[in-house]
Amino acid sequence: DAGVIQSPRHEVTEMGQEVTLRCKPISGHDYLFWYRQTMMRGLELLIYFNNNVPIDDSGMPEDRFSAKMPNASFSTLKIQPSEPRDSAVYFCASSFLPNQPQHFGDGTRLSIL
Amino acid sequence: TQLLEQSPQFLSIQEGENLTVYCNSSSVFSSLQWYRQEPGEGPVLLVTVVTGGEVKKLKRLTFQFGDARKDSSLHITAAQPGDTGLYLCAGNGAGGTSYGKLTFGQGTILTVHP
């Protein structure tokens, strides 16, 4: 079975540009999570969805970040405008139930110059 | 505010040695998970502990959940180079936060030398 699929794997762009990260969760998983990982702050939850509805977005850094889940098989995390401090690895994960294991994608390594 | 304190942050040992990684918090968790992450990949779940005092074994890895469900440990016996990686603990539902919301520790980078 396919796992969580993220694209792109790497993104390098200049400050001020819009960045869109994409995620396809495992089929049948009702929960989708977006994380950011940095050396300084570790792995932080940004937002999570249940049945395509955002449940908790308290981890979203600021208004420059937005996330959508238009259907059960697709989600996006958008940064506009991007800043160098947004450079990190962004992970998407999905799970069947909230207390079940989360399955992570391989991440998007984002570099903002 | 870091709810989960993981220690040590770095661990470099020789093959065959034993080691323990600790995960501590002042918050009570409904469950706690341990993940292992390799470079260029996402974290992969090793185990979930749910009951206070629970001990789970996975080959040479032993996981324990504290009686009060505030802390956990991971013990590796006779470490091997293949155990090298980043180990993360993650608590579920801390302090009345959204159930399903995982809080991760900072991680322990383990290097096992041949």
PDB file of C-alpha atoms in Angstrom:
ATOM      1  CA  ASP A   1       0.000   0.000   0.000  1.00  0.00           C
ATOM      2  CA  ALA A   2       1.207   3.511  -0.742  1.00  0.00           C
ATOM      3  CA  GLY A   3       2.173   5.545   2.267  1.00  0.00           C
ATOM      4  CA  VAL A   4       1.750   9.255   2.764  1.00  0.00           C
ATOM      5  CA  ILE A   5       2.978  11.046  -0.323  1.00  0.00           C
ATOM      6  CA  GLN A   6       4.423  14.533  -0.170  1.00  0.00           C
ATOM      7  CA  SER A   7       5.567  16.824  -2.936  1.00  0.00           C
ATOM      8  CA  PRO A   8       7.875  18.367  -3.738  1.00  0.00           C
ATOM      9  CA  ARG A   9      10.713  16.624  -1.858  1.00  0.00           C
ATOM     10  CA  HIS A  10      12.850  19.731  -2.052  1.00  0.00           C
ATOM     11  CA  GLU A  11      11.960  23.344  -2.665  1.00  0.00           C
ATOM     12  CA  VAL A  12      14.352  26.264  -2.925  1.00  0.00           C
ATOM     13  CA  THR A  13      12.888  29.694  -3.501  1.00  0.00           C
ATOM     14  CA  GLU A  14      13.540  33.333  -2.817  1.00  0.00           C
ATOM     15  CA  MET A  15      12.121  35.305   0.040  1.00  0.00           C
ATOM     16  CA  GLY A  16       8.717  36.769  -0.727  1.00  0.00           C
ATOM     17  CA  GLN A  17       7.641  33.987  -3.055  1.00  0.00           C
ATOM     18  CA  GLU A  18       4.582  31.846  -2.472  1.00  0.00           C
ATOM     19  CA  VAL A  19       5.285  28.240  -1.538  1.00  0.00           C
ATOM     20  CA  THR A  20       2.776  25.406  -1.758  1.00  0.00           C
ATOM     21  CA  LEU A  21       3.430  22.020  -0.204  1.00  0.00           C
ATOM     22  CA  ARG A  22       1.227  19.056  -1.069  1.00  0.00           C
ATOM     23  CA  CYS A  23       0.195  15.909   0.716  1.00  0.00           C
ATOM     24  CA  LYS A  24      -1.766  12.793  -0.152  1.00  0.00           C
ATOM     25  CA  PRO A  25      -2.704  10.837   2.988  1.00  0.00           C
ATOM     26  CA  ILE A  26      -3.152   7.102   3.231  1.00  0.00           C
ATOM     27  CA  SER A  27      -6.542   6.106   1.862  1.00  0.00           C
ATOM     28  CA  GLY A  28      -9.081   5.637   4.658  1.00  0.00           C
ATOM     29  CA  HIS A  29      -7.210   7.749   7.177  1.00  0.00           C
ATOM     30  CA  ASP A  30      -9.522  10.408   8.565  1.00  0.00           C
ATOM     31  CA  TYR A  31      -6.863  12.464  10.319  1.00  0.00           C
ATOM     32  CA  LEU A  32      -4.189  14.531   8.581  1.00  0.00           C
ATOM     33  CA  PHE A  33      -1.412  16.422  10.319  1.00  0.00           C
ATOM     34  CA  TRP A  34       1.110  19.004   9.162  1.00  0.00           C
ATOM     35  CA  TYR A  35       4.396  19.314  11.089  1.00  0.00           C
ATOM     36  CA  ARG A  36       7.511  21.424  10.804  1.00  0.00           C
ATOM     37  CA  GLN A  37      10.920  20.130  11.917  1.00  0.00           C
ATOM     38  CA  THR A  38      13.969  22.276  12.671  1.00  0.00           C
ATOM     39  CA  MET A  39      17.113  21.673  14.664  1.00  0.00           C
ATOM     40  CA  MET A  40      16.222  24.399  17.120  1.00  0.00           C
ATOM     41  CA  ARG A  41      12.568  23.585  17.766  1.00  0.00           C
ATOM     42  CA  GLY A  42      12.310  19.918  16.850  1.00  0.00           C
ATOM     43  CA  LEU A  43       9.067  18.561  15.423  1.00  0.00           C
ATOM     44  CA  GLU A  44       6.138  20.929  15.861  1.00  0.00           C
ATOM     45  CA  LEU A  45       2.500  20.342  14.982  1.00  0.00           C
ATOM     46  CA  LEU A  46       1.173  23.137  12.806  1.00  0.00           C
ATOM     47  CA  ILE A  47      -2.410  22.039  12.118  1.00  0.00           C
ATOM     48  CA  TYR A  48      -4.505  18.925  11.887  1.00  0.00           C
ATOM     49  CA  PHE A  49      -7.703  17.936  10.108  1.00  0.00           C
ATOM     50  CA  ASN A  50     -10.424  15.417  10.823  1.00  0.00           C
ATOM     51  CA  ASN A  51     -12.602  14.430   7.875  1.00  0.00           C
ATOM     52  CA  ASN A  52     -11.230  17.397   5.925  1.00  0.00           C
ATOM     53  CA  VAL A  53     -12.158  19.905   8.666  1.00  0.00           C
ATOM     54  CA  PRO A  54      -9.393  21.809  10.516  1.00  0.00           C
ATOM     55  CA  ILE A  55      -9.567  20.872  14.195  1.00  0.00           C
ATOM     56  CA  ASP A  56      -6.597  22.623  15.737  1.00  0.00           C
ATOM     57  CA  ASP A  57      -4.503  25.273  14.005  1.00  0.00           C
ATOM     58  CA  SER A  58      -2.935  26.729  17.122  1.00  0.00           C
ATOM     59  CA  GLY A  59       0.518  25.748  15.888  1.00  0.00           C
ATOM     60  CA  MET A  60       0.339  27.768  12.691  1.00  0.00           C
ATOM     61  CA  PRO A  61       3.026  30.432  13.130  1.00  0.00           C
ATOM     62  CA  GLU A  62       1.208  33.402  11.645  1.00  0.00           C
ATOM     63  CA  ASP A  63      -1.155  34.572   8.952  1.00  0.00           C
ATOM     64  CA  ARG A  64       1.407  33.870   6.253  1.00  0.00           C
ATOM     65  CA  PHE A  65       0.665  30.177   6.729  1.00  0.00           C
ATOM     66  CA  SER A  66      -2.547  28.563   5.553  1.00  0.00           C
ATOM     67  CA  ALA A  67      -3.663  24.979   5.072  1.00  0.00           C
ATOM     68  CA  LYS A  68      -6.554  23.427   3.218  1.00  0.00           C
ATOM     69  CA  MET A  69      -7.988  19.986   2.717  1.00  0.00           C
ATOM     70  CA  PRO A  70     -10.468  20.157  -0.159  1.00  0.00           C
ATOM     71  CA  ASN A  71     -11.070  16.400  -0.124  1.00  0.00           C
ATOM     72  CA  ALA A  72     -10.064  13.243   1.719  1.00  0.00           C
ATOM     73  CA  SER A  73      -7.095  12.551  -0.522  1.00  0.00           C
ATOM     74  CA  PHE A  74      -5.377  15.903  -0.765  1.00  0.00           C
ATOM     75  CA  SER A  75      -4.098  18.706   1.435  1.00  0.00           C
ATOM     76  CA  THR A  76      -1.938  21.771   0.901  1.00  0.00           C
ATOM     77  CA  LEU A  77       0.142  23.956   3.166  1.00  0.00           C
ATOM     78  CA  LYS A  78       0.798  27.379   1.738  1.00  0.00           C
ATOM     79  CA  ILE A  79       3.248  30.063   2.836  1.00  0.00           C
ATOM     80  CA  GLN A  80       2.775  33.531   1.392  1.00  0.00           C
ATOM     81  CA  PRO A  81       4.997  35.483   1.492  1.00  0.00           C
ATOM     82  CA  SER A  82       7.832  33.159   2.451  1.00  0.00           C
ATOM     83  CA  GLU A  83      10.692  34.248   4.713  1.00  0.00           C
ATOM     84  CA  PRO A  84      14.144  32.717   5.394  1.00  0.00           C
ATOM     85  CA  ARG A  85      13.024  31.679   8.896  1.00  0.00           C
ATOM     86  CA  ASP A  86      10.445  29.387   7.292  1.00  0.00           C
ATOM     87  CA  SER A  87      13.282  27.137   6.103  1.00  0.00           C
ATOM     88  CA  ALA A  88      12.662  23.691   7.596  1.00  0.00           C
ATOM     89  CA  VAL A  89      11.509  20.197   6.754  1.00  0.00           C
ATOM     90  CA  TYR A  90       7.733  20.021   6.573  1.00  0.00           C
ATOM     91  CA  PHE A  91       6.053  16.690   7.222  1.00  0.00           C
ATOM     92  CA  CYS A  92       2.571  15.492   6.558  1.00  0.00           C
ATOM     93  CA  ALA A  93       1.180  12.545   8.508  1.00  0.00           C
ATOM     94  CA  SER A  94      -2.112  10.693   8.591  1.00  0.00           C
ATOM     95  CA  SER A  95      -3.859   8.294  10.923  1.00  0.00           C
ATOM     96  CA  PHE A  96      -7.053   6.258  11.044  1.00  0.00           C
ATOM     97  CA  LEU A  97      -8.053   7.378  14.548  1.00  0.00           C
ATOM     98  CA  PRO A  98      -6.612  10.122  16.781  1.00  0.00           C
ATOM     99  CA  ASN A  99      -4.936   7.656  19.145  1.00  0.00           C
ATOM    100  CA  GLN A 100      -3.642   5.400  16.399  1.00  0.00           C
ATOM    101  CA  PRO A 101      -0.099   5.570  14.987  1.00  0.00           C
ATOM    102  CA  GLN A 102       0.605   8.436  12.684  1.00  0.00           C
ATOM    103  CA  HIS A 103       2.167   7.556   9.344  1.00  0.00           C
ATOM    104  CA  PHE A 104       4.558  10.189   8.088  1.00  0.00           C
ATOM    105  CA  GLY A 105       5.566  11.121   4.579  1.00  0.00           C
ATOM    106  CA  ASP A 106       9.215  11.658   3.716  1.00  0.00           C
ATOM    107  CA  GLY A 107       8.866  15.409   4.075  1.00  0.00           C
ATOM    108  CA  THR A 108       9.544  18.501   2.000  1.00  0.00           C
ATOM    109  CA  ARG A 109      12.865  20.206   2.642  1.00  0.00           C
ATOM    110  CA  LEU A 110      12.170  23.907   2.172  1.00  0.00           C
ATOM    111  CA  SER A 111      14.905  26.498   1.788  1.00  0.00           C
ATOM    112  CA  ILE A 112      14.005  30.165   1.564  1.00  0.00           C
ATOM    113  CA  LEU A 113      16.907  32.298   0.358  1.00  0.00           C
TER     114      LEU A 113
ATOM    115  CA  THR B   1       6.783  25.788  26.282  1.00  0.00           C
ATOM    116  CA  GLN B   2       8.325  22.344  25.822  1.00  0.00           C
ATOM    117  CA  LEU B   3       5.958  19.851  27.409  1.00  0.00           C
ATOM    118  CA  LEU B   4       8.206  16.843  26.833  1.00  0.00           C
ATOM    119  CA  GLU B   5      11.834  16.886  27.920  1.00  0.00           C
ATOM    120  CA  GLN B   6      13.905  14.225  26.235  1.00  0.00           C
ATOM    121  CA  SER B   7      17.406  13.281  27.318  1.00  0.00           C
ATOM    122  CA  PRO B   8      20.125  12.917  26.419  1.00  0.00           C
ATOM    123  CA  GLN B   9      20.065  15.003  23.276  1.00  0.00           C
ATOM    124  CA  PHE B  10      23.075  13.190  21.819  1.00  0.00           C
ATOM    125  CA  LEU B  11      24.398   9.708  22.504  1.00  0.00           C
ATOM    126  CA  SER B  12      27.483   8.190  20.916  1.00  0.00           C
ATOM    127  CA  ILE B  13      28.329   4.639  21.952  1.00  0.00           C
ATOM    128  CA  GLN B  14      30.160   1.530  20.812  1.00  0.00           C
ATOM    129  CA  GLU B  15      28.464  -1.521  19.399  1.00  0.00           C
ATOM    130  CA  GLY B  16      27.371  -3.882  22.157  1.00  0.00           C
ATOM    131  CA  GLU B  17      26.776  -1.238  24.805  1.00  0.00           C
ATOM    132  CA  ASN B  18      23.446  -0.641  26.494  1.00  0.00           C
ATOM    133  CA  LEU B  19      21.686   2.719  26.615  1.00  0.00           C
ATOM    134  CA  THR B  20      18.588   4.416  27.980  1.00  0.00           C
ATOM    135  CA  VAL B  21      16.729   7.427  26.630  1.00  0.00           C
ATOM    136  CA  TYR B  22      14.362   9.335  28.899  1.00  0.00           C
ATOM    137  CA  CYS B  23      11.231  11.314  28.185  1.00  0.00           C
ATOM    138  CA  ASN B  24       9.816  13.415  31.034  1.00  0.00           C
ATOM    139  CA  SER B  25       6.924  15.793  31.484  1.00  0.00           C
ATOM    140  CA  SER B  26       4.871  17.495  34.166  1.00  0.00           C
ATOM    141  CA  SER B  27       1.748  16.704  32.134  1.00  0.00           C
ATOM    142  CA  VAL B  28      -0.239  13.501  32.083  1.00  0.00           C
ATOM    143  CA  PHE B  29      -0.646  11.857  28.704  1.00  0.00           C
ATOM    144  CA  SER B  30      -3.374   9.520  27.530  1.00  0.00           C
ATOM    145  CA  SER B  31      -0.715   7.583  25.644  1.00  0.00           C
ATOM    146  CA  LEU B  32       2.882   7.938  24.586  1.00  0.00           C
ATOM    147  CA  GLN B  33       4.549   6.890  21.382  1.00  0.00           C
ATOM    148  CA  TRP B  34       8.172   6.320  20.415  1.00  0.00           C
ATOM    149  CA  TYR B  35       9.330   6.967  16.864  1.00  0.00           C
ATOM    150  CA  ARG B  36      12.603   6.443  15.041  1.00  0.00           C
ATOM    151  CA  GLN B  37      13.651   8.722  12.207  1.00  0.00           C
ATOM    152  CA  GLU B  38      16.427   8.205   9.670  1.00  0.00           C
ATOM    153  CA  PRO B  39      17.971  10.989   7.560  1.00  0.00           C
ATOM    154  CA  GLY B  40      15.759  12.074   4.673  1.00  0.00           C
ATOM    155  CA  GLU B  41      12.766  10.168   5.945  1.00  0.00           C
ATOM    156  CA  GLY B  42       9.797  10.756   8.193  1.00  0.00           C
ATOM    157  CA  PRO B  43       9.493   9.307  11.711  1.00  0.00           C
ATOM    158  CA  VAL B  44       8.364   5.693  11.924  1.00  0.00           C
ATOM    159  CA  LEU B  45       6.409   4.429  14.910  1.00  0.00           C
ATOM    160  CA  LEU B  46       8.164   1.906  17.143  1.00  0.00           C
ATOM    161  CA  VAL B  47       5.625   1.464  19.940  1.00  0.00           C
ATOM    162  CA  THR B  48       2.655   2.989  21.741  1.00  0.00           C
ATOM    163  CA  VAL B  49       2.266   2.686  25.517  1.00  0.00           C
ATOM    164  CA  VAL B  50      -1.079   3.415  27.087  1.00  0.00           C
ATOM    165  CA  THR B  51      -1.293   2.077  30.628  1.00  0.00           C
ATOM    166  CA  GLY B  52       0.682   3.508  33.547  1.00  0.00           C
ATOM    167  CA  GLY B  53       3.510   1.112  34.407  1.00  0.00           C
ATOM    168  CA  GLU B  54       3.267  -0.656  31.067  1.00  0.00           C
ATOM    169  CA  VAL B  55       6.396  -2.313  29.681  1.00  0.00           C
ATOM    170  CA  LYS B  56       6.700  -3.332  26.041  1.00  0.00           C
ATOM    171  CA  LYS B  57       9.542  -5.140  24.352  1.00  0.00           C
ATOM    172  CA  LEU B  58      10.524  -5.009  20.712  1.00  0.00           C
ATOM    173  CA  LYS B  59      13.501  -7.323  20.221  1.00  0.00           C
ATOM    174  CA  ARG B  60      16.390  -5.524  21.969  1.00  0.00           C
ATOM    175  CA  LEU B  61      14.281  -2.430  22.727  1.00  0.00           C
ATOM    176  CA  THR B  62      12.355  -2.101  25.984  1.00  0.00           C
ATOM    177  CA  PHE B  63       9.831   0.692  26.480  1.00  0.00           C
ATOM    178  CA  GLN B  64       8.339   1.694  29.795  1.00  0.00           C
ATOM    179  CA  PHE B  65       5.520   4.104  30.647  1.00  0.00           C
ATOM    180  CA  GLY B  66       5.655   5.691  34.077  1.00  0.00           C
ATOM    181  CA  ASP B  67       3.002   4.822  36.653  1.00  0.00           C
ATOM    182  CA  ALA B  68       1.628   8.370  36.529  1.00  0.00           C
ATOM    183  CA  ARG B  69       1.723   8.455  32.717  1.00  0.00           C
ATOM    184  CA  LYS B  70       4.034  11.487  32.783  1.00  0.00           C
ATOM    185  CA  ASP B  71       7.293   9.888  31.735  1.00  0.00           C
ATOM    186  CA  SER B  72       8.712   7.093  29.637  1.00  0.00           C
ATOM    187  CA  SER B  73      12.003   5.423  28.856  1.00  0.00           C
ATOM    188  CA  LEU B  74      13.523   3.505  25.992  1.00  0.00           C
ATOM    189  CA  HIS B  75      16.263   1.008  26.777  1.00  0.00           C
ATOM    190  CA  ILE B  76      18.348  -0.633  24.070  1.00  0.00           C
ATOM    191  CA  THR B  77      20.370  -3.704  24.917  1.00  0.00           C
ATOM    192  CA  ALA B  78      23.549  -4.527  22.994  1.00  0.00           C
ATOM    193  CA  ALA B  79      23.218  -1.650  20.562  1.00  0.00           C
ATOM    194  CA  GLN B  80      24.098  -2.231  16.936  1.00  0.00           C
ATOM    195  CA  PRO B  81      25.098   0.216  14.178  1.00  0.00           C
ATOM    196  CA  GLY B  82      21.674  -0.316  12.622  1.00  0.00           C
ATOM    197  CA  ASP B  83      20.128   1.317  15.695  1.00  0.00           C
ATOM    198  CA  THR B  84      21.670   4.640  14.694  1.00  0.00           C
ATOM    199  CA  GLY B  85      19.057   7.336  14.195  1.00  0.00           C
ATOM    200  CA  LEU B  86      16.913   9.999  15.808  1.00  0.00           C
ATOM    201  CA  TYR B  87      14.592   8.697  18.520  1.00  0.00           C
ATOM    202  CA  LEU B  88      11.515  10.762  19.331  1.00  0.00           C
ATOM    203  CA  CYS B  89       8.981  10.409  22.085  1.00  0.00           C
ATOM    204  CA  ALA B  90       5.532  11.877  21.543  1.00  0.00           C
ATOM    205  CA  GLY B  91       2.729  12.331  24.021  1.00  0.00           C
ATOM    206  CA  ASN B  92      -0.930  12.231  23.065  1.00  0.00           C
ATOM    207  CA  GLY B  93      -3.560  14.480  24.610  1.00  0.00           C
ATOM    208  CA  ALA B  94      -1.435  16.314  27.162  1.00  0.00           C
ATOM    209  CA  GLY B  95      -3.032  18.637  29.688  1.00  0.00           C
ATOM    210  CA  GLY B  96      -6.464  18.546  28.174  1.00  0.00           C
ATOM    211  CA  THR B  97      -5.317  19.451  24.687  1.00  0.00           C
ATOM    212  CA  SER B  98      -7.014  18.062  21.633  1.00  0.00           C
ATOM    213  CA  TYR B  99      -7.095  14.296  21.688  1.00  0.00           C
ATOM    214  CA  GLY B 100      -4.901  13.079  18.867  1.00  0.00           C
ATOM    215  CA  LYS B 101      -2.595  16.066  19.103  1.00  0.00           C
ATOM    216  CA  LEU B 102       0.921  14.755  19.556  1.00  0.00           C
ATOM    217  CA  THR B 103       3.553  16.725  21.422  1.00  0.00           C
ATOM    218  CA  PHE B 104       7.056  15.637  20.471  1.00  0.00           C
ATOM    219  CA  GLY B 105      10.212  15.702  22.529  1.00  0.00           C
ATOM    220  CA  GLN B 106      13.328  17.304  21.069  1.00  0.00           C
ATOM    221  CA  GLY B 107      14.722  13.909  20.139  1.00  0.00           C
ATOM    222  CA  THR B 108      17.837  11.887  20.906  1.00  0.00           C
ATOM    223  CA  ILE B 109      20.413  11.441  18.170  1.00  0.00           C
ATOM    224  CA  LEU B 110      21.946   8.017  18.680  1.00  0.00           C
ATOM    225  CA  THR B 111      25.152   6.972  16.950  1.00  0.00           C
ATOM    226  CA  VAL B 112      26.391   3.416  17.393  1.00  0.00           C
ATOM    227  CA  HIS B 113      29.957   2.875  16.244  1.00  0.00           C
ATOM    228  CA  PRO B 114      31.079  -0.530  14.944  1.00  0.00           C
TER     229      PRO B 114
END
